[in-house]
């Protein structure tokens, strides 16, 4: 480095300048007097106080930090960790090891406990030191005031590592994901200010990265005795659900419940795109059984109030029910394979796998009589790639099957009437389930396949009280508004408004194709003849003559709704030999993969 000084500078001054600059800047310095080519003074940086070739290692300061981290990794009080096995569930860091440990297991030495090091798939964790000042003996100003068991003194309360909530980033099934996980050993996984801050930051970062979010929930709700500052604040628990709403349809949100999630904690699973409950472990409810009894006088067990069966079969809030923690992970691993990382990306394709059974058996599978049942799963096993069918909400609204599958390796969302369940008539729960599934598939660019075999929407006072019109409207709205490629197959009966909800010709499908067993009409032959010719038939006294006339009228009516008539009038696009159905669908989904559809220029609809 060359430095120039005025001619009045003395050699001593030049030398002082050179030494000072060399020491502070760490470079060689030459000082030149004005007008002189040769330097008046030169200096080199001083030698470091240590040799770069020496073996350097952590100082006591770093060792202390690692000891604090190890302490944090142990979670809440030991007595609460000991109780987890009695409850049949894992300590939260062992749970992370299950999810993200991979073949390499955990990083770090020691026994098999994940608390000895981050799982190999965890890229990093945020906020390990949250609430550190509130409990740890090494916190500034506390002076190491812990008792013999390592518990904090009364002023600091119980152990609060991470404020009872873990957040970070990990690799799951080859995908980068954000995660949060409650530590049930810390105040029963309850939410308090520092944990809330971590949760919100994780959600906001997911909006930036466009990566999926896994919520591993085991929370008793808000920490009531510490609610000041995080309950109703702009950046409090309420912001969870605002962020859920912003993330909805932007990135997949998947929630797994590992315990009773009450009140505010119960909203995360219902806001998530997909919710998994675990048998004998999970529950969610707006209030605890004790609170329910206080408010209503009703005595009820937690499982009966909000257990897996309730939400899988009655409320429809649970998409999947797992046998245990390992099974929950397996289900999510299968599920995420159908989903893109974020909206606007195509879902991941896989190698084509032949179907479980030959498509040649489709025609024989479909009974000629529209009233005879068959299992639509048997049809899917002849259309979809083998072992790719993944049903959601199996126990809720079973008259419609909503499932992901792959056709020629391509993820597809299936909406199929189930003839084994009340002839495939559309009931309110089934319509609601289908609407939500269609909406989700559309958000994540998953093409839709409708397999139509329904007598239409169910009628009667019971379904009217259960909002058949309102929920049926939502299904029709979702079908109308979906802009992903849609293919509709008229498998057999397509009566009444059922053909509307099931992606009929008026609902902008890319194709409506029929099998030779198909029929499309306002109603089925029996109902139509009864509606139109009831009086005429009643006037025929001879029972045999009446039956013969009824059969003639019925066949005449069926000719008018036969799939050949629909194809002749170009109501549908094509009649396909059943053995060719899989190949036909694969070709059409491939051709229409990048189809562009525009909705009217408006803020949004008013139906959902």
Coordinates of C-alpha atoms in Angstrom, one line a residue:
X1 CA 0.0 0.0 0.0
X2 CA 1.5 3.4 -1.0
X3 CA 0.8 6.4 1.2
X4 CA 1.9 10.0 0.3
X5 CA 2.6 12.7 2.9
X6 CA 3.5 16.3 2.7
X7 CA 7.2 17.5 2.3
X8 CA 7.1 18.9 5.8
X9 CA 6.8 15.4 7.4
X10 CA 9.8 14.2 9.3
X11 CA 11.2 10.6 8.9
X12 CA 10.0 9.8 12.4
X13 CA 6.5 10.9 11.5
X14 CA 6.6 8.8 8.3
X15 CA 7.7 5.7 10.2
X16 CA 5.0 6.2 12.8
X17 CA 2.4 6.5 10.0
X18 CA 3.7 3.3 8.3
X19 CA 3.6 1.2 11.5
X20 CA 0.2 2.4 12.5
X21 CA -1.4 1.7 9.1
X22 CA 0.3 -1.7 8.7
X23 CA -0.9 -2.8 12.2
X24 CA -4.5 -1.6 11.7
X25 CA -5.0 -2.6 8.1
X26 CA -2.9 -5.7 8.1
X27 CA -1.1 -4.9 4.8
X28 CA 2.4 -3.7 3.8
X29 CA 2.7 0.1 3.8
X30 CA 5.2 2.3 2.0
X31 CA 5.2 6.0 3.0
X32 CA 6.4 8.5 0.3
X33 CA 7.3 12.1 0.9
X34 CA 5.9 14.4 -1.8
X35 CA 8.1 14.5 -4.8
X36 CA 10.3 11.5 -3.8
X37 CA 10.2 8.2 -5.7
X38 CA 11.7 6.0 -3.0
X39 CA 9.7 5.4 0.2
X40 CA 10.8 7.3 3.3
X41 CA 9.5 4.6 5.6
X42 CA 8.1 1.1 5.2
X43 CA 6.3 -1.3 7.6
X44 CA 4.8 -4.8 7.6
X45 CA 1.9 -6.1 9.6
X46 CA 3.0 -7.6 13.0
X47 CA 3.1 -11.4 13.2
X48 CA -0.1 -12.9 14.7
X49 CA 0.1 -14.0 18.3
X50 CA -0.6 -17.5 17.1
X51 CA 0.7 -19.6 14.3
X52 CA -1.7 -20.5 11.5
X53 CA -0.2 -24.0 11.6
X54 CA -1.0 -24.6 15.2
X55 CA -3.8 -26.9 16.2
X56 CA -6.7 -24.6 17.2
X57 CA -9.8 -25.8 19.0
X58 CA -12.9 -24.6 20.8
X59 CA -12.4 -22.3 23.7
X60 CA -14.2 -22.7 27.0
X61 CA -16.8 -20.2 25.6
X62 CA -17.7 -22.6 22.8
X63 CA -17.8 -25.6 25.1
X64 CA -20.2 -23.8 27.4
X65 CA -22.4 -23.0 24.4
X66 CA -22.5 -26.6 23.3
X67 CA -23.4 -27.7 26.8
X68 CA -26.3 -25.2 26.8
X69 CA -27.5 -26.6 23.4
X70 CA -27.2 -30.2 24.7
X71 CA -29.3 -29.1 27.7
X72 CA -31.9 -27.5 25.4
X73 CA -32.1 -30.7 23.3
X74 CA -33.2 -32.7 26.4
X75 CA -36.6 -30.9 26.3
X76 CA -38.8 -30.3 29.3
X77 CA -38.6 -31.8 32.8
X78 CA -37.6 -35.4 32.9
X79 CA -40.8 -36.5 34.6
X80 CA -42.8 -35.4 31.5
X81 CA -40.5 -37.2 29.1
X82 CA -40.9 -40.4 31.2
X83 CA -44.7 -40.2 30.7
X84 CA -44.5 -40.1 26.9
X85 CA -44.0 -43.8 26.6
X86 CA -47.1 -44.4 28.7
X87 CA -49.0 -42.2 26.2
X88 CA -47.6 -44.2 23.3
X89 CA -45.9 -41.3 21.7
X90 CA -42.3 -40.2 20.9
X91 CA -40.4 -37.4 22.5
X92 CA -40.4 -34.5 19.9
X93 CA -36.7 -34.9 18.9
X94 CA -37.1 -38.6 18.5
X95 CA -40.1 -37.8 16.3
X96 CA -37.9 -35.5 14.2
X97 CA -35.5 -38.4 13.9
X98 CA -38.3 -40.6 12.6
X99 CA -39.3 -38.0 10.0
X100 CA -35.9 -36.7 9.0
X101 CA -33.3 -39.2 10.2
X102 CA -33.0 -41.0 6.9
X103 CA -30.5 -43.7 6.4
X104 CA -27.8 -41.7 8.1
X105 CA -29.7 -41.5 11.4
X106 CA -28.9 -38.6 13.6
X107 CA -26.0 -36.2 13.5
X108 CA -24.0 -36.3 16.7
X109 CA -22.6 -38.8 19.0
X110 CA -24.2 -40.7 21.9
X111 CA -27.0 -43.2 22.2
X112 CA -29.9 -43.6 19.8
X113 CA -31.8 -40.6 21.2
X114 CA -32.4 -37.8 18.6
X115 CA -31.6 -35.4 21.4
X116 CA -27.9 -36.2 20.9
X117 CA -27.8 -34.4 17.6
X118 CA -30.0 -33.1 14.8
X119 CA -31.4 -35.8 12.5
X120 CA -29.5 -36.0 9.2
X121 CA -32.3 -34.5 7.2
X122 CA -32.7 -31.4 9.4
X123 CA -30.9 -28.6 7.6
X124 CA -31.1 -26.2 10.5
X125 CA -33.3 -25.3 13.4
X126 CA -34.4 -21.7 14.4
X127 CA -34.9 -20.5 17.9
X128 CA -33.4 -23.1 20.1
X129 CA -32.6 -20.4 22.6
X130 CA -36.2 -19.0 22.7
X131 CA -37.2 -18.3 26.3
X132 CA -33.6 -19.1 27.4
X133 CA -33.7 -16.1 29.9
X134 CA -36.8 -17.5 31.5
X135 CA -35.4 -20.8 32.8
X136 CA -31.8 -21.6 32.1
X137 CA -29.2 -21.1 34.9
X138 CA -26.7 -19.7 32.5
X139 CA -28.9 -16.9 31.3
X140 CA -27.4 -13.5 31.8
X141 CA -28.0 -12.3 35.4
X142 CA -29.1 -15.6 36.7
X143 CA -25.7 -16.7 37.9
X144 CA -26.2 -20.5 37.5
X145 CA -29.1 -20.8 39.9
X146 CA -30.2 -24.3 39.3
X147 CA -31.1 -27.0 41.8
X148 CA -29.4 -30.4 42.1
X149 CA -31.7 -31.9 39.5
X150 CA -30.9 -29.3 37.0
X151 CA -34.3 -27.6 37.3
X152 CA -34.5 -23.9 37.4
X153 CA -35.4 -22.2 40.7
X154 CA -39.0 -21.0 41.4
X155 CA -38.2 -17.5 39.9
X156 CA -37.5 -19.2 36.5
X157 CA -40.3 -21.8 36.6
X158 CA -40.0 -25.1 34.8
X159 CA -37.7 -25.9 32.0
X160 CA -38.8 -24.1 28.8
X161 CA -36.4 -25.1 26.1
X162 CA -37.3 -23.5 22.8
X163 CA -40.5 -22.2 24.5
X164 CA -42.0 -25.6 23.8
X165 CA -42.0 -25.3 20.0
X166 CA -39.4 -26.4 17.4
X167 CA -39.1 -24.8 13.9
X168 CA -36.7 -25.2 11.1
X169 CA -36.0 -26.6 7.6
X170 CA -35.5 -30.2 6.6
X171 CA -35.3 -32.6 3.7
X172 CA -38.3 -35.0 3.6
X173 CA -38.6 -37.6 0.8
X174 CA -36.1 -35.6 -1.3
X175 CA -38.1 -32.4 -0.8
X176 CA -37.1 -29.3 1.1
X177 CA -39.8 -28.5 3.7
X178 CA -40.4 -26.1 6.6
X179 CA -41.4 -27.8 9.8
X180 CA -42.8 -27.0 13.2
X181 CA -43.2 -29.5 16.1
X182 CA -44.6 -29.0 19.6
X183 CA -42.6 -30.3 22.5
X184 CA -45.3 -31.8 24.8
X185 CA -42.8 -32.1 27.7
X186 CA -42.8 -28.3 27.9
X187 CA -46.1 -27.1 29.4
X188 CA -48.1 -29.8 27.4
X189 CA -46.9 -28.2 24.1
X190 CA -48.8 -25.0 24.9
X191 CA -48.2 -21.8 22.9
X192 CA -46.6 -18.7 24.5
X193 CA -45.0 -15.6 23.1
X194 CA -41.6 -16.8 22.0
X195 CA -43.0 -20.0 20.4
X196 CA -45.6 -18.0 18.7
X197 CA -42.9 -15.7 17.2
X198 CA -41.1 -18.8 15.9
X199 CA -44.2 -20.3 14.4
X200 CA -45.1 -17.0 12.6
X201 CA -41.5 -16.6 11.2
X202 CA -41.6 -20.1 9.9
X203 CA -44.9 -19.5 8.0
X204 CA -43.7 -16.1 6.6
X205 CA -40.5 -17.8 5.4
X206 CA -42.6 -20.5 3.7
X207 CA -44.4 -17.7 1.8
X208 CA -41.0 -16.5 0.5
X209 CA -39.4 -19.9 -0.3
X210 CA -42.4 -21.6 -1.8
X211 CA -41.6 -24.9 0.1
X212 CA -44.2 -27.1 1.7
X213 CA -44.9 -26.9 5.4
X214 CA -45.2 -29.8 7.9
X215 CA -47.0 -29.1 11.1
X216 CA -46.3 -31.8 13.7
X217 CA -48.9 -30.8 16.3
X218 CA -49.2 -31.8 19.9
X219 CA -50.5 -28.8 21.8
X220 CA -52.9 -28.1 24.6
X221 CA -53.6 -24.6 23.2
X222 CA -52.5 -21.1 24.4
X223 CA -50.6 -20.8 27.7
X224 CA -53.4 -19.1 29.6
X225 CA -51.2 -17.9 32.5
X226 CA -48.9 -16.1 30.0
X227 CA -51.4 -14.8 27.4
X228 CA -50.5 -11.2 27.7
X229 CA -48.6 -10.1 24.6
X230 CA -49.3 -12.9 22.2
X231 CA -53.0 -13.7 22.1
X232 CA -54.8 -10.9 20.3
X233 CA -51.7 -8.9 19.2
X234 CA -51.1 -8.2 15.5
X235 CA -48.3 -10.7 15.7
X236 CA -49.9 -13.1 18.1
X237 CA -51.6 -16.5 17.8
X238 CA -54.4 -14.9 15.7
X239 CA -51.8 -14.3 13.0
X240 CA -51.3 -18.0 12.7
X241 CA -54.6 -18.3 10.8
X242 CA -54.0 -15.3 8.7
X243 CA -50.8 -16.8 7.6
X244 CA -52.5 -20.2 7.1
X245 CA -55.0 -18.4 4.8
X246 CA -52.2 -16.7 2.9
X247 CA -50.3 -20.0 2.5
X248 CA -53.5 -21.8 1.5
X249 CA -53.2 -22.8 -2.2
X250 CA -49.7 -21.3 -2.3
X251 CA -47.7 -24.2 -0.8
X252 CA -49.0 -27.5 0.5
X253 CA -49.7 -27.5 4.2
X254 CA -49.8 -30.9 5.9
X255 CA -50.6 -31.4 9.6
X256 CA -50.2 -34.5 11.7
X257 CA -51.8 -34.6 15.1
X258 CA -50.1 -36.4 18.0
X259 CA -52.2 -35.5 20.9
X260 CA -55.3 -33.6 22.0
X261 CA -55.2 -30.2 20.2
X262 CA -57.6 -27.9 21.9
X263 CA -59.1 -24.4 21.1
X264 CA -56.6 -22.3 19.1
X265 CA -54.3 -25.3 18.5
X266 CA -57.2 -27.1 16.7
X267 CA -57.4 -24.5 14.0
X268 CA -54.0 -25.3 12.4
X269 CA -55.1 -28.9 11.4
X270 CA -58.4 -27.6 9.9
X271 CA -56.6 -24.8 8.0
X272 CA -54.0 -27.2 6.6
X273 CA -54.6 -28.7 3.2
X274 CA -54.3 -32.2 4.6
X275 CA -54.8 -33.5 8.1
X276 CA -53.6 -36.8 9.6
X277 CA -54.8 -38.1 12.9
X278 CA -53.3 -41.0 14.9
X279 CA -55.5 -43.6 16.4
X280 CA -55.6 -43.7 20.2
X281 CA -53.6 -40.5 20.4
X282 CA -55.0 -37.6 18.4
X283 CA -58.0 -35.4 19.1
X284 CA -59.0 -31.9 18.2
X285 CA -61.9 -29.8 19.5
X286 CA -62.9 -26.2 20.0
X287 CA -62.9 -26.8 23.8
X288 CA -61.8 -29.5 26.2
X289 CA -64.3 -32.0 27.7
X290 CA -64.0 -30.1 31.0
X291 CA -64.8 -26.8 29.4
X292 CA -67.7 -28.5 27.5
X293 CA -69.1 -29.7 30.7
X294 CA -68.8 -26.3 32.3
X295 CA -70.5 -24.6 29.4
X296 CA -73.2 -27.1 28.4
X297 CA -73.4 -29.6 31.2
X298 CA -72.5 -32.4 28.8
X299 CA -70.1 -35.1 30.1
X300 CA -68.1 -36.6 27.3
X301 CA -64.7 -38.2 26.8
X302 CA -62.1 -36.6 24.6
X303 CA -62.2 -39.3 22.0
X304 CA -65.9 -39.1 21.7
X305 CA -65.7 -35.3 21.5
X306 CA -63.0 -35.0 18.8
X307 CA -61.2 -38.2 18.3
X308 CA -60.2 -39.7 14.9
X309 CA -63.5 -41.5 14.2
X310 CA -65.4 -38.3 14.8
X311 CA -63.4 -36.2 12.4
X312 CA -62.9 -39.0 9.8
X313 CA -66.5 -40.0 9.6
X314 CA -68.7 -37.2 10.9
X315 CA -67.0 -33.8 10.6
X316 CA -64.8 -34.6 7.6
X317 CA -61.9 -32.6 9.2
X318 CA -59.5 -35.5 9.0
X319 CA -58.2 -36.6 5.6
X320 CA -56.3 -39.7 6.9
X321 CA -56.1 -41.8 10.1
X322 CA -52.9 -43.5 10.9
X323 CA -52.4 -46.6 13.1
X324 CA -49.3 -45.1 14.9
X325 CA -46.5 -42.6 14.4
X326 CA -44.6 -44.6 11.9
X327 CA -47.7 -45.1 9.8
X328 CA -48.5 -41.4 9.9
X329 CA -45.1 -40.7 8.3
X330 CA -45.7 -43.3 5.7
X331 CA -49.0 -41.7 4.7
X332 CA -47.5 -38.3 4.4
X333 CA -44.6 -39.7 2.4
X334 CA -47.1 -41.1 -0.1
X335 CA -49.2 -38.0 -0.1
X336 CA -46.5 -35.5 -0.8
X337 CA -45.5 -37.5 -3.8
X338 CA -48.6 -36.3 -5.6
X339 CA -48.0 -32.6 -4.7
X340 CA -45.8 -29.9 -6.2
X341 CA -43.7 -27.7 -3.9
X342 CA -45.8 -24.7 -4.7
X343 CA -48.7 -23.4 -6.8
X344 CA -47.7 -22.9 -10.4
X345 CA -45.4 -25.9 -10.6
X346 CA -46.4 -29.2 -12.1
X347 CA -46.8 -32.1 -9.7
X348 CA -44.0 -34.7 -9.9
X349 CA -44.3 -37.5 -12.4
X350 CA -43.0 -41.0 -12.0
X351 CA -42.2 -43.9 -14.2
X352 CA -45.3 -45.5 -15.8
X353 CA -46.5 -48.7 -14.0
X354 CA -49.0 -51.0 -15.6
X355 CA -52.4 -51.2 -13.8
X356 CA -53.0 -53.8 -11.2
X357 CA -55.6 -55.5 -13.4
X358 CA -56.0 -55.5 -17.1
X359 CA -58.3 -52.9 -18.6
X360 CA -59.8 -55.7 -20.7
X361 CA -62.0 -56.5 -17.7
X362 CA -63.7 -53.1 -17.5
X363 CA -66.7 -53.9 -19.6
X364 CA -67.5 -57.1 -17.7
X365 CA -67.0 -55.3 -14.4
X366 CA -69.8 -52.7 -15.2
X367 CA -73.2 -54.3 -14.7
X368 CA -75.7 -53.7 -17.5
X369 CA -78.4 -52.8 -15.0
X370 CA -77.9 -49.2 -13.7
X371 CA -79.1 -50.3 -10.3
X372 CA -76.7 -53.2 -9.7
X373 CA -73.6 -52.1 -7.6
X374 CA -69.9 -52.6 -8.3
X375 CA -67.0 -51.2 -6.5
X376 CA -65.4 -48.2 -8.2
X377 CA -62.1 -49.2 -6.8
X378 CA -62.2 -52.3 -9.1
X379 CA -62.5 -49.8 -12.0
X380 CA -59.7 -47.7 -10.7
X381 CA -57.5 -50.8 -10.4
X382 CA -57.9 -51.2 -14.2
X383 CA -57.3 -47.5 -15.1
X384 CA -54.6 -46.3 -12.6
X385 CA -50.9 -47.3 -12.3
X386 CA -50.7 -50.2 -9.9
X387 CA -50.7 -49.3 -6.2
X388 CA -51.0 -45.6 -6.9
X389 CA -54.5 -45.0 -5.7
X390 CA -54.4 -42.9 -2.5
X391 CA -57.9 -42.1 -1.1
X392 CA -58.6 -39.2 1.2
X393 CA -61.6 -38.8 3.6
X394 CA -62.5 -42.5 3.1
X395 CA -65.0 -42.6 5.9
X396 CA -66.7 -39.3 5.1
X397 CA -69.3 -39.0 2.4
X398 CA -68.5 -42.4 1.0
X399 CA -70.9 -42.1 -1.9
X400 CA -68.1 -40.2 -3.6
X401 CA -64.5 -41.4 -3.7
X402 CA -61.9 -38.7 -3.7
X403 CA -58.4 -40.0 -4.4
X404 CA -55.1 -39.3 -6.0
X405 CA -53.7 -41.8 -8.4
X406 CA -51.3 -41.9 -11.3
X407 CA -52.1 -42.6 -14.9
X408 CA -49.1 -43.2 -17.1
X409 CA -47.0 -41.8 -14.2
X410 CA -49.0 -38.6 -14.1
X411 CA -50.7 -37.5 -10.8
X412 CA -54.4 -37.2 -11.2
X413 CA -57.2 -36.3 -8.8
X414 CA -60.1 -38.7 -9.0
X415 CA -63.7 -37.8 -8.2
X416 CA -65.7 -41.0 -8.6
X417 CA -69.3 -42.0 -7.6
X418 CA -69.3 -45.2 -5.6
X419 CA -72.2 -47.4 -6.6
X420 CA -71.7 -49.7 -3.5
X421 CA -72.7 -46.7 -1.3
X422 CA -76.4 -45.9 -1.8
X423 CA -76.1 -46.4 -5.5
X424 CA -73.7 -43.5 -5.8
X425 CA -76.3 -40.9 -5.1
X426 CA -74.7 -37.6 -4.0
X427 CA -75.4 -36.8 -0.4
X428 CA -74.5 -33.5 1.3
X429 CA -71.3 -34.8 3.0
X430 CA -70.1 -36.3 -0.3
X431 CA -70.7 -33.1 -2.2
X432 CA -68.8 -31.0 0.4
X433 CA -65.9 -33.5 0.3
X434 CA -65.8 -33.5 -3.4
X435 CA -65.9 -29.6 -3.6
X436 CA -62.9 -29.3 -1.2
X437 CA -60.9 -31.9 -3.1
X438 CA -61.6 -30.4 -6.5
X439 CA -60.6 -27.0 -5.1
X440 CA -57.3 -28.4 -3.7
X441 CA -56.4 -30.2 -6.9
X442 CA -57.0 -27.0 -8.8
X443 CA -54.8 -25.0 -6.5
X444 CA -51.9 -27.4 -7.1
X445 CA -52.3 -28.0 -10.8
X446 CA -53.4 -31.6 -10.4
X447 CA -55.6 -32.6 -13.4
X448 CA -59.1 -34.0 -12.6
X449 CA -60.7 -37.2 -13.6
X450 CA -64.5 -37.6 -13.0
X451 CA -65.9 -41.1 -13.1
X452 CA -69.7 -40.5 -13.3
X453 CA -72.1 -43.2 -12.2
X454 CA -74.8 -41.5 -10.2
X455 CA -78.6 -41.2 -10.0
X456 CA -78.0 -37.6 -9.0
X457 CA -78.4 -35.6 -5.8
X458 CA -80.3 -37.3 -3.1
X459 CA -83.8 -36.0 -2.3
X460 CA -85.7 -35.9 1.0
X461 CA -86.3 -33.8 4.1
X462 CA -83.2 -35.2 5.8
X463 CA -80.8 -34.1 3.1
X464 CA -82.6 -30.7 2.8
X465 CA -81.9 -30.1 6.5
X466 CA -78.4 -31.1 5.9
X467 CA -78.0 -28.5 3.2
X468 CA -78.0 -30.6 0.1
X469 CA -78.6 -27.5 -2.1
X470 CA -75.9 -25.5 -0.4
X471 CA -73.3 -28.2 -0.4
X472 CA -74.3 -29.4 -3.9
X473 CA -73.9 -25.8 -5.1
X474 CA -70.3 -25.8 -3.7
X475 CA -69.4 -28.9 -5.7
X476 CA -70.9 -27.5 -8.9
X477 CA -69.0 -24.2 -8.2
X478 CA -65.7 -26.0 -7.7
X479 CA -66.1 -28.0 -10.9
X480 CA -67.1 -24.8 -12.8
X481 CA -64.1 -22.8 -11.5
X482 CA -61.4 -25.4 -11.8
X483 CA -58.9 -24.4 -14.5
X484 CA -56.8 -27.6 -14.5
X485 CA -57.3 -30.2 -17.3
X486 CA -60.5 -32.1 -16.7
X487 CA -61.6 -35.4 -18.2
X488 CA -65.1 -36.9 -17.6
X489 CA -66.1 -40.5 -18.1
X490 CA -69.8 -41.4 -18.2
X491 CA -69.3 -44.9 -16.8
X492 CA -73.0 -45.8 -16.5
X493 CA -75.8 -43.6 -15.2
X494 CA -75.5 -39.8 -15.3
X495 CA -78.9 -38.6 -14.1
X496 CA -80.2 -35.2 -13.1
X497 CA -77.8 -32.6 -11.8
X498 CA -75.3 -35.3 -11.1
X499 CA -73.9 -34.8 -14.5
X500 CA -73.4 -31.2 -13.7
X501 CA -71.4 -31.7 -10.5
X502 CA -69.5 -34.6 -12.1
X503 CA -67.9 -32.4 -14.8
X504 CA -70.5 -32.8 -17.6
X505 CA -70.3 -31.2 -21.0
X506 CA -71.5 -27.7 -19.8
X507 CA -68.6 -27.5 -17.3
X508 CA -65.7 -26.9 -19.6
X509 CA -64.0 -30.3 -19.4
X510 CA -61.4 -31.1 -22.0
X511 CA -63.3 -34.2 -22.9
X512 CA -66.5 -36.1 -22.0
X513 CA -66.2 -39.7 -23.1
X514 CA -68.6 -42.5 -22.5
X515 CA -68.5 -46.2 -22.1
X516 CA -71.1 -48.3 -23.9
X517 CA -72.9 -48.7 -20.6
X518 CA -73.5 -45.0 -20.2
X519 CA -76.8 -43.1 -20.0
X520 CA -77.4 -39.4 -19.6
X521 CA -80.9 -38.1 -18.7
X522 CA -82.9 -35.9 -16.4
X523 CA -83.7 -39.0 -14.4
X524 CA -83.5 -42.8 -14.7
X525 CA -86.1 -44.8 -16.7
X526 CA -88.0 -46.1 -13.7
X527 CA -88.5 -42.6 -12.2
X528 CA -89.2 -41.0 -15.5
X529 CA -91.9 -43.5 -16.5
X530 CA -93.5 -43.1 -13.1
X531 CA -93.4 -39.3 -13.4
X532 CA -94.8 -39.1 -16.9
X533 CA -97.0 -42.2 -17.3
X534 CA -98.2 -43.0 -13.8
X535 CA -101.9 -42.2 -14.6
X536 CA -101.8 -44.0 -17.9
X537 CA -100.4 -47.1 -16.4
X538 CA -102.8 -47.0 -13.5
X539 CA -105.7 -47.2 -16.0
X540 CA -104.5 -50.6 -17.2
X541 CA -106.3 -53.2 -15.1
X542 CA -104.5 -56.3 -16.2
X543 CA -101.2 -56.5 -14.1
X544 CA -99.4 -58.4 -16.9
X545 CA -100.4 -55.9 -19.5
X546 CA -99.5 -53.0 -17.2
X547 CA -96.0 -54.6 -16.6
X548 CA -95.5 -55.1 -20.3
X549 CA -96.4 -51.6 -21.1
X550 CA -94.2 -50.2 -18.4
X551 CA -91.3 -52.3 -19.7
X552 CA -91.9 -51.0 -23.3
X553 CA -92.1 -47.4 -22.1
X554 CA -88.9 -47.9 -20.0
X555 CA -86.9 -49.3 -23.0
X556 CA -88.2 -46.5 -25.2
X557 CA -87.1 -43.9 -22.7
X558 CA -83.7 -45.6 -22.4
X559 CA -83.1 -45.3 -26.1
X560 CA -83.4 -41.6 -25.8
X561 CA -80.7 -41.4 -23.1
X562 CA -78.4 -44.1 -24.4
X563 CA -74.8 -43.0 -24.8
X564 CA -75.0 -43.7 -28.5
X565 CA -77.7 -41.1 -28.8
X566 CA -75.6 -38.7 -26.8
X567 CA -72.7 -39.3 -29.1
X568 CA -74.8 -39.0 -32.2
X569 CA -76.1 -35.6 -31.0
X570 CA -72.5 -34.6 -30.1
X571 CA -73.4 -34.2 -26.4
X572 CA -70.3 -36.2 -25.6
X573 CA -67.1 -36.3 -27.5
X574 CA -66.6 -40.0 -28.0
X575 CA -67.6 -43.5 -27.0
X576 CA -64.5 -45.5 -26.0
X577 CA -64.2 -49.3 -25.9
X578 CA -63.7 -50.0 -22.2
X579 CA -60.5 -51.9 -22.8
X580 CA -59.0 -48.8 -24.3
X581 CA -60.1 -46.4 -21.5
X582 CA -56.8 -46.2 -19.7
X583 CA -54.8 -45.5 -22.9
X584 CA -57.5 -43.0 -24.0
X585 CA -57.2 -41.1 -20.7
X586 CA -53.4 -41.1 -20.8
X587 CA -53.4 -39.7 -24.3
X588 CA -55.9 -37.0 -23.4
X589 CA -54.2 -35.9 -20.2
X590 CA -50.9 -35.8 -22.0
X591 CA -52.3 -33.7 -24.9
X592 CA -54.1 -31.2 -22.7
X593 CA -51.3 -30.9 -20.1
X594 CA -50.6 -27.3 -20.7
X595 CA -54.2 -26.1 -21.6
X596 CA -54.9 -22.5 -20.6
X597 CA -58.2 -21.5 -19.1
X598 CA -59.3 -18.0 -18.0
X599 CA -61.8 -17.1 -15.5
X600 CA -63.8 -13.9 -15.6
X601 CA -62.0 -10.8 -14.4
X602 CA -63.3 -10.5 -10.8
X603 CA -61.9 -10.5 -7.3
X604 CA -63.4 -13.9 -6.5
X605 CA -66.7 -15.8 -6.4
X606 CA -69.1 -15.7 -3.5
X607 CA -69.8 -19.4 -3.2
X608 CA -66.9 -20.9 -1.2

